[in-house]
Short mmCIF file of C-alpha atoms in Angstrom, two decimals:
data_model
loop_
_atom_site.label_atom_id
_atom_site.label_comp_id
_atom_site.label_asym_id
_atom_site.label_seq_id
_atom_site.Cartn_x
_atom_site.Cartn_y
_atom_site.Cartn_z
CA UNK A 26 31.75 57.21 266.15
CA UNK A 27 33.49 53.64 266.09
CA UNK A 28 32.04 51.35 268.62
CA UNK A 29 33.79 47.91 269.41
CA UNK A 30 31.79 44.62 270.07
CA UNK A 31 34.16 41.77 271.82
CA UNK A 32 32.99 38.07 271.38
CA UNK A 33 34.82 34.52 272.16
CA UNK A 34 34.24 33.33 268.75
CA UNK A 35 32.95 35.14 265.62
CA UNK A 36 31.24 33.16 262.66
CA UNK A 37 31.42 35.36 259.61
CA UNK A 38 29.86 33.09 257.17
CA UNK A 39 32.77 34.43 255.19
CA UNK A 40 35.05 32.27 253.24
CA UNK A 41 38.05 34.44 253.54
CA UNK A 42 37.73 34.24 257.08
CA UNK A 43 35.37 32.03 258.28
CA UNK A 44 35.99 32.32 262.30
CA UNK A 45 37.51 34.60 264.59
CA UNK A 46 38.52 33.11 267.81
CA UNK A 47 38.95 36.28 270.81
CA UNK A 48 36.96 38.12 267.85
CA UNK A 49 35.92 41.89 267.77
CA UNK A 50 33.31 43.65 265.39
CA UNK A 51 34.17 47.45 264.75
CA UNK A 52 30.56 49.34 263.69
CA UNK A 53 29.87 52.99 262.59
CA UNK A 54 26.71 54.02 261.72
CA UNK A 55 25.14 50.41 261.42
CA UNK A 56 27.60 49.07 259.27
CA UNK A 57 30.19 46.93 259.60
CA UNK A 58 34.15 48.37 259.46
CA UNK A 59 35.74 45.37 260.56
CA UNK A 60 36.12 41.66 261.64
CA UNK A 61 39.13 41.06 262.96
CA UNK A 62 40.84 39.41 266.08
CA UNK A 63 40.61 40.96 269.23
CA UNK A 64 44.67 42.18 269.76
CA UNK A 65 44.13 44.23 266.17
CA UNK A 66 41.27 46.26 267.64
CA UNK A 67 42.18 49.41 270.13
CA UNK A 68 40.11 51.96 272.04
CA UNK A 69 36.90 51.17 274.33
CA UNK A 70 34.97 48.01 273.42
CA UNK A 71 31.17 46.45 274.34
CA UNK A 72 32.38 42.84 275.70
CA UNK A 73 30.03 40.25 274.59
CA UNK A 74 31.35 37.55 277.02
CA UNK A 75 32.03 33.74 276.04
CA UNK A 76 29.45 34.06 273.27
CA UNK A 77 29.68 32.75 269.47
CA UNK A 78 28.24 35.38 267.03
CA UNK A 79 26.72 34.95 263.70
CA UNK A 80 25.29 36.86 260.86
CA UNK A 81 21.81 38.15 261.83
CA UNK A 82 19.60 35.52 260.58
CA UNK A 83 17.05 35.26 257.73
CA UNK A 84 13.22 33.69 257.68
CA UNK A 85 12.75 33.03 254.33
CA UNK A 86 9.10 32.55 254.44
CA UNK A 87 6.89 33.92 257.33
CA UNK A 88 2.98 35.40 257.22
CA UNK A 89 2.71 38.26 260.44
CA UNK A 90 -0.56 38.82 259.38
CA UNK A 91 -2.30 36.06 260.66
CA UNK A 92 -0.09 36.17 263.73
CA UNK A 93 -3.66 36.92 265.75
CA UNK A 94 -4.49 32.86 264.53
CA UNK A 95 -1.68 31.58 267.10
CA UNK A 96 -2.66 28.50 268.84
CA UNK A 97 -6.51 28.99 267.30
CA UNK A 98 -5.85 25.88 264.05
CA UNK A 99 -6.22 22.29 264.16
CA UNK A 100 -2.69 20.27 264.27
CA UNK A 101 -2.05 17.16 262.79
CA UNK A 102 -5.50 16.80 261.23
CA UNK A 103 -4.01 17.44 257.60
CA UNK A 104 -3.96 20.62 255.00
CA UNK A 105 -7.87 20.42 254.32
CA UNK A 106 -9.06 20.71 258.23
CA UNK A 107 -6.33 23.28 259.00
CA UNK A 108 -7.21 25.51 255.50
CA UNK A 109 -11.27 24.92 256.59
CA UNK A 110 -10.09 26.30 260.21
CA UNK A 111 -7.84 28.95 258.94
CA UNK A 112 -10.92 30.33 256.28
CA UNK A 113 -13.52 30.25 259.12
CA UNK A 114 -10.83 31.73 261.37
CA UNK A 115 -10.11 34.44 258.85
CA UNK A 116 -13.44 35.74 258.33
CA UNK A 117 -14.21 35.63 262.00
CA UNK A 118 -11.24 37.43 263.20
CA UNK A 119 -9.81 41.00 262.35
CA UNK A 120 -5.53 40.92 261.84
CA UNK A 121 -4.58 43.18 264.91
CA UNK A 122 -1.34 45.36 265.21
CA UNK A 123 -0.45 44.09 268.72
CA UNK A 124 0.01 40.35 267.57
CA UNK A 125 2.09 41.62 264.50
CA UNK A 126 4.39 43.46 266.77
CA UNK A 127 4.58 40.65 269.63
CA UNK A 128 5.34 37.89 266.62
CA UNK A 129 8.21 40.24 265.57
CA UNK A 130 9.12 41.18 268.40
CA UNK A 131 9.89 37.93 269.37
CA UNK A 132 11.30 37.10 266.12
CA UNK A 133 13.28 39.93 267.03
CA UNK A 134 14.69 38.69 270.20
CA UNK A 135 15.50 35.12 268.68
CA UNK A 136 18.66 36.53 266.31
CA UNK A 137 16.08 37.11 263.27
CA UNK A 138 17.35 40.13 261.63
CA UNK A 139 15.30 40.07 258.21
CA UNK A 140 11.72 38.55 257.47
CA UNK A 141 10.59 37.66 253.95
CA UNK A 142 7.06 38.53 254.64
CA UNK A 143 4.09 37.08 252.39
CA UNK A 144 1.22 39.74 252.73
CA UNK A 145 -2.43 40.63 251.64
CA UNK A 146 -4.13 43.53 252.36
CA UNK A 147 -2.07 44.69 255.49
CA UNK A 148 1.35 45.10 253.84
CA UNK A 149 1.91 48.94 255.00
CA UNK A 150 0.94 47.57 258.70
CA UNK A 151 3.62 45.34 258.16
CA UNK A 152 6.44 46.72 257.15
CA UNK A 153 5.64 49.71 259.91
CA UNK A 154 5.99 47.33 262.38
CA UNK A 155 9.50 45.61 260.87
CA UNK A 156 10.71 49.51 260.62
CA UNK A 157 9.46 50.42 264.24
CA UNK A 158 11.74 46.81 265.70
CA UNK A 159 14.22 47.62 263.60
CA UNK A 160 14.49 44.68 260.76
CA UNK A 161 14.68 44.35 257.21
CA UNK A 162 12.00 42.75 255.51
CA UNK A 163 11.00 41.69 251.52
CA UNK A 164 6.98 41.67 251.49
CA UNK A 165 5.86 39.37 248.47
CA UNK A 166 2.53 40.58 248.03
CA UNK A 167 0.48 37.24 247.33
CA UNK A 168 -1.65 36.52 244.30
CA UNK A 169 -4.10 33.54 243.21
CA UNK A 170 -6.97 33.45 241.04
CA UNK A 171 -6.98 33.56 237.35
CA UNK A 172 -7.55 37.69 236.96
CA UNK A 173 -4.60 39.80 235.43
CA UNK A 174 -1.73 40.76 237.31
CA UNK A 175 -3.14 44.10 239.63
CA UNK A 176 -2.08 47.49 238.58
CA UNK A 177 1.01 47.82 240.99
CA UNK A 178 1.54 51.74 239.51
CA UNK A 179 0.32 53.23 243.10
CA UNK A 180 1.89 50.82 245.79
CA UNK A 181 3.45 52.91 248.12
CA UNK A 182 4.67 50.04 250.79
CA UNK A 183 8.46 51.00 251.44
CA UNK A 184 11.55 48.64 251.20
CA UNK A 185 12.03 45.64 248.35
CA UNK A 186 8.87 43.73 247.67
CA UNK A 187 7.48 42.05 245.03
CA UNK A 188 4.74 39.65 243.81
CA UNK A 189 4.36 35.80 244.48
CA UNK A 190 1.74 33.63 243.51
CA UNK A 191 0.11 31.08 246.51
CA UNK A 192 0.58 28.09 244.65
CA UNK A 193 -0.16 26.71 241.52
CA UNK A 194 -3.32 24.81 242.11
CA UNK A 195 -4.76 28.23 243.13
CA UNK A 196 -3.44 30.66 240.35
CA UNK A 197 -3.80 30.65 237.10
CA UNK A 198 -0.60 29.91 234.53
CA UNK A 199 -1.13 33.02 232.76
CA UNK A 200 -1.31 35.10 236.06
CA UNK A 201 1.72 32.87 237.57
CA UNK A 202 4.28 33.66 234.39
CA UNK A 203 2.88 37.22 234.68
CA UNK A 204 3.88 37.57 238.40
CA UNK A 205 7.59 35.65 237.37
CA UNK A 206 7.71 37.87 234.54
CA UNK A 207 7.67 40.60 236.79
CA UNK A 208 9.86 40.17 238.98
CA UNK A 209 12.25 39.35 236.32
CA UNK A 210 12.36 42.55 234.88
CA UNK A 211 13.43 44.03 237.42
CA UNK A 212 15.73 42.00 238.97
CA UNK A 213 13.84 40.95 241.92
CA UNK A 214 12.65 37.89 243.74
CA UNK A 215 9.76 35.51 243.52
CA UNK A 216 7.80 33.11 245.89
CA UNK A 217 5.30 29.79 245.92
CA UNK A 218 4.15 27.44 247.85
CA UNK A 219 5.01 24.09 245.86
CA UNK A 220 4.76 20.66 246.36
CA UNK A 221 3.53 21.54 250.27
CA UNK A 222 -0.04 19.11 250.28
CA UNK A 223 -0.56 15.45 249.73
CA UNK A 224 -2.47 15.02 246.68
CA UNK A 225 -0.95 18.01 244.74
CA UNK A 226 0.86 15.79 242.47
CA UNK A 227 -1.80 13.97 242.22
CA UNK A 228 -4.17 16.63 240.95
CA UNK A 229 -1.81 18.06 238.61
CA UNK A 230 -0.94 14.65 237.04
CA UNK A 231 -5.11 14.29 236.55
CA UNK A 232 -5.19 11.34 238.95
CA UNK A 233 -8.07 13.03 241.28
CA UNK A 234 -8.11 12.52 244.59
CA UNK A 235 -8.95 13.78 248.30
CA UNK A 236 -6.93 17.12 247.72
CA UNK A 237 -8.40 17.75 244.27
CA UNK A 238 -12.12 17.19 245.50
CA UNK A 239 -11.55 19.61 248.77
CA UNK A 240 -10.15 22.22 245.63
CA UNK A 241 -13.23 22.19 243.55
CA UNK A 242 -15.58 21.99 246.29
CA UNK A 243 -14.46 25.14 247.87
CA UNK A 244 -14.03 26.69 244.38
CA UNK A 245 -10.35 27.15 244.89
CA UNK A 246 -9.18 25.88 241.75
CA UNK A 247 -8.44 28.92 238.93
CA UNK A 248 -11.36 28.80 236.20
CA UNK A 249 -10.29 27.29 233.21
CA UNK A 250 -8.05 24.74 235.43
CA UNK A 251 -6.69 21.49 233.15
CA UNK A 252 -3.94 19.23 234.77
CA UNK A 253 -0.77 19.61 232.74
CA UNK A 254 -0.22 15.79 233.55
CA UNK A 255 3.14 16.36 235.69
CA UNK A 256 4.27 16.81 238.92
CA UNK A 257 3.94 20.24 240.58
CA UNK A 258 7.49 21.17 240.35
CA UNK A 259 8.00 19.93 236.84
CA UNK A 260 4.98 21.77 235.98
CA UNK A 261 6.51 25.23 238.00
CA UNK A 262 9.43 24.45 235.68
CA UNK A 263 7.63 23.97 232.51
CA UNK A 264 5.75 27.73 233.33
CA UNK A 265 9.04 28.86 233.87
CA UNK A 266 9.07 29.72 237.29
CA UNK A 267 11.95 28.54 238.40
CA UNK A 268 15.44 29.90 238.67
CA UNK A 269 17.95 31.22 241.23
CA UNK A 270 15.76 34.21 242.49
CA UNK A 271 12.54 31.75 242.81
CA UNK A 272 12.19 30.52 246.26
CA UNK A 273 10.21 27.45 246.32
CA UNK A 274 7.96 26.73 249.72
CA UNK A 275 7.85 23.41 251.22
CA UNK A 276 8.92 21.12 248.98
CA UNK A 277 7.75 18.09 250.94
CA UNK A 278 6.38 16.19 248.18
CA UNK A 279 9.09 15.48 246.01
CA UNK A 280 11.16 12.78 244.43
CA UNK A 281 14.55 12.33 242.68
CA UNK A 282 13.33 13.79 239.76
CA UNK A 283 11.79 16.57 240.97
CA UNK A 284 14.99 17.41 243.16
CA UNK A 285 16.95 17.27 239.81
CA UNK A 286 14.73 19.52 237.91
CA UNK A 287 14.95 22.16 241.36
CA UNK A 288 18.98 21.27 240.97
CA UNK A 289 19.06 22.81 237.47
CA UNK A 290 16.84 25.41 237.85
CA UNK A 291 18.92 26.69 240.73
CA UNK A 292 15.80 27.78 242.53
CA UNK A 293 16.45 28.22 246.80
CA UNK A 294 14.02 25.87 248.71
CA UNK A 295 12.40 27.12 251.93
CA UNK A 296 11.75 24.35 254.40
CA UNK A 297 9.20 24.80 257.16
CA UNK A 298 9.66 21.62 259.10
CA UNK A 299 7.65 22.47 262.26
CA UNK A 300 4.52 23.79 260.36
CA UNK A 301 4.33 20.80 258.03
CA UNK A 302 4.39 18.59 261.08
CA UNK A 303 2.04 20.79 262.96
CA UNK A 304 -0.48 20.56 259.64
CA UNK A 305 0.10 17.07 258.68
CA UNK A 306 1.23 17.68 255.24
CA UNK A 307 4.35 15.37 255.51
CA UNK A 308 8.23 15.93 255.94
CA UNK A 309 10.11 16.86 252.81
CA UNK A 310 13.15 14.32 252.26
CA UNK A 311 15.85 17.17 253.37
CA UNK A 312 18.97 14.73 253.32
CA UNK A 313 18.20 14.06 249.92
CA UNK A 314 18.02 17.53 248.60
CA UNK A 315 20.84 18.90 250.99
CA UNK A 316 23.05 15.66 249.45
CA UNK A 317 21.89 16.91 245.90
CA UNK A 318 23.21 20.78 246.42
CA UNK A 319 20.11 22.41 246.39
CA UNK A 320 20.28 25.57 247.76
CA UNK A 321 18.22 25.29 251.07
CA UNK A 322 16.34 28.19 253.22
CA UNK A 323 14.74 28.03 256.59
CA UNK A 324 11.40 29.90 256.88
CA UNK A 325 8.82 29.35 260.09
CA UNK A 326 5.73 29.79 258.18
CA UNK A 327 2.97 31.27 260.30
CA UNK A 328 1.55 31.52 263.82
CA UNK A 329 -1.31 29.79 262.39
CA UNK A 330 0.66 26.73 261.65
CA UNK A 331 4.05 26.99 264.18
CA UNK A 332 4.60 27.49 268.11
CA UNK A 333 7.06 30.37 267.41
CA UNK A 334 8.77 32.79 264.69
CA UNK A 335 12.48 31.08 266.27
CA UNK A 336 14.39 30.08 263.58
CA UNK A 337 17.02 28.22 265.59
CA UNK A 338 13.66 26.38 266.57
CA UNK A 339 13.39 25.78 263.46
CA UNK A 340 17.15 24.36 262.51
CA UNK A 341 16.27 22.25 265.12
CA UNK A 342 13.94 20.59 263.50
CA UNK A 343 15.80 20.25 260.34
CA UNK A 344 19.25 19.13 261.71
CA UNK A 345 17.88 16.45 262.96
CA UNK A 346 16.21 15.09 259.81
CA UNK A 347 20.22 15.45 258.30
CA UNK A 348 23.32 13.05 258.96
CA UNK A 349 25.07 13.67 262.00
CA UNK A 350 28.11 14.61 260.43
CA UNK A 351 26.89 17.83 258.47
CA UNK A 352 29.30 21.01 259.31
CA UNK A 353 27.97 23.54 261.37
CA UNK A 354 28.52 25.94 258.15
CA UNK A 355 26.00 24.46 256.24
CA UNK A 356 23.20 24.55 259.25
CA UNK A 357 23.97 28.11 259.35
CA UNK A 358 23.93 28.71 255.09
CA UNK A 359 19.93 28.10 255.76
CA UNK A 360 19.43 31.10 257.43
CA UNK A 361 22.28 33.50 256.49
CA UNK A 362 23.81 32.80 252.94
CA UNK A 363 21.61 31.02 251.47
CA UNK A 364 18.31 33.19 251.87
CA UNK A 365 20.37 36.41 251.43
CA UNK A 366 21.60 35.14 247.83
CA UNK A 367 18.31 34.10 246.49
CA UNK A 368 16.59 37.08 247.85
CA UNK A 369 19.55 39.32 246.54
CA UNK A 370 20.54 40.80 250.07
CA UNK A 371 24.59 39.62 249.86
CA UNK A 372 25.43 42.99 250.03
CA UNK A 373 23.64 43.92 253.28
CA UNK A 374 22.87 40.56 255.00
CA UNK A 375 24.21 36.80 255.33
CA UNK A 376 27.77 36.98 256.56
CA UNK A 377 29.92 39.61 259.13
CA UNK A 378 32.27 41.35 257.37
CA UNK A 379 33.40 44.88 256.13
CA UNK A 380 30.32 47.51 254.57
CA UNK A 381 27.70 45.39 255.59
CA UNK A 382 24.67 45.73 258.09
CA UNK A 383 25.93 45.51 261.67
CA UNK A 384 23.52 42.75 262.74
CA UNK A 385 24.32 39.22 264.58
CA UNK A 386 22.76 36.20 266.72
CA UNK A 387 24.39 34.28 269.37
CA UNK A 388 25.23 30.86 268.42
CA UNK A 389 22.52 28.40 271.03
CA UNK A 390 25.22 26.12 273.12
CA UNK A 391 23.54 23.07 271.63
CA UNK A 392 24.91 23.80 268.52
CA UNK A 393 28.51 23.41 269.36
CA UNK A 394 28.45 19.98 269.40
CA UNK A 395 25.93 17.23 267.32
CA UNK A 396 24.15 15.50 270.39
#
């Protein structure tokens, strides 16, 4: 049966019809049959009120399983006290169900309509609970070390995932291409935290350093480790790690060369603004790599490093690092088009229109207008 959803304004993220003012959104069975104006529809509608809708958004980079770690991590003290807190933190602490649930929950209830999950050992737990509040979700199970890539033969997790590496000063190359390689074949996407930490560049480029003593004191470093004498993303680049299904994490420590190389590669870049404050790691340069075309994404990280899973929260945070003249449109790419193209959901996710999932957010009134 056809149900009819009336809004004030519709969003559609759609080029071919980018807003519908006195809009309506006709839905059978979940999907999508139809964004049109309001006079075109007929029968018995839902009214929305004097709302804006907009695609269902997309958190690009998230970790529910340490959502039991809210509010329990140092802030502002930098990446080595927080990672010291999270370890102890880790091994003192059991992930529980009921803080998975209550992060997504409220994810949920913030417009978030699809996670991109990283996950350890509680990946079935998680995607249960995405199922149970209804939301899509791409796990990247998470990898480090220098050991082969696992025997994936018997993973039985439900719904896309797929393997990511941490980062690249905790993985081994050979285990890093393996991972890439992987998802490659079989047209799937990839994930890494890059360029996040002060001193990353630094250790890669053989300089030494704060970050590169905490590393080898906690044994973190993959065995065999030699710096290729480059930055971290030229070095991502050189592995070949990097192309338009790689999202790249963080990104705060990076200069015009390094945004040219991302550029090129075509890989997405997922900001989390309001964890690398909370941390102390920094504040990417966004202007510069929203001025330079890179595709950007919007994740919130983890409880363990962020107030909230709120994404709006979060594009926030990153509007007002941006000139005050940037269209609404490309605030919104960040957590519609943008993710759903590098994580290869454009046919389900990322903009209203015909055949695809029936799932929206209202528009916050503060985004109307640039304050």
């Amino acid at each position: 049966m056809t149900e009819a959803y009336r809004a004030a304004r519709i969003l559609t993220m759609n080029p071919g019809c980018p807003e519908i003012v006195d809009g309506c959104i006709l839905v059978d069975g979940g999907r999508i049959v139809a964004v049109a104006p309001w006079k075109e529809a007929s029968g018995p509608c839902r009214n929305l009120g004097d709302v804006t809708l907009v695609p269902g958004l997309i958190n690009a980079h998230a970790h529910l399983e340490l959502s039991h770690l809210a509010g329990r991590l140092s802030a502002g003290q930098g990446f080595e006290a927080w990672a010291d807190g999270l370890f102890a933190a880790l091994r003192a602490q059991r992930v529980c169900r009921a803080d998975v649930e209550g992060a997504a929950a409220a994810a949920r209830n913030s417009g978030t309509c699809f996670i991109a999950d990283v996950v350890g050992r509680e990946a079935v737990m998680v995607r249960s609970v995405l199922e149970a509040e209804g939301m899509g979700g791409h796990l990247f199970r998470e990898l480090s070390g220098w050991r082969g890539l696992p025997d994936f033969s018997a993973a039985d997790w439900r719904g896309p995932w797929s393997p990511s590496v941490h980062a690249l000063y905790s993985t081994a190359p050979a285990l890093a291409r393996e991972a890439k390689g992987w998802c490659v074949s079989r047209d799937l996407p990839f994930s890494l935290h890059l360029a996040e930490v002060p001193g990353e560049n630094e250790l890669f480029q053989g300089r030494g350093g704060e970050f590169a003593e905490f590393l080898r004191a906690r044994r973190i470093l993959p065995k065999g480790f030699v710096p290729p004498g480059m930055s971290a993303v030229a070095y991502a680049s050189e592995l070949g790690l990097l192309d338009g299904r790689t999202l790249a994490v963080h990104c705060v420590h990076v200069d015009e060369t390094d945004i040219g190389i991302l550029v090129r590669s075509g890989a997405g870049i997922c900001l989390c603004p309001r964890s690398n404050e909370r941390i102390g790691v920094g504040e990417a340069p966004v202007a510069a790599l929203h001025a330079a075309g890179v595709t950007l994404c919007l994740g919130t990280d983890s409880l363990a490093s962020n107030d909230d899973l709120n994404l709006w929260a979060e594009l926030r945070t990153v509007r007002a690092l941006l000139p005050t003249d940037i269209p609404l449109w490309d605030l919104l790419a960040m957590v519609t088009t943008h993710p759903a193209k590098v994580l290869g959901l454009g046919g389900e996710y990322g903009s209203l229109e015909a055949g695809k999932r029936a799932v929206w957010a209202v528009l916050p009134p503060d985004f109307f207008v640039r304050s």
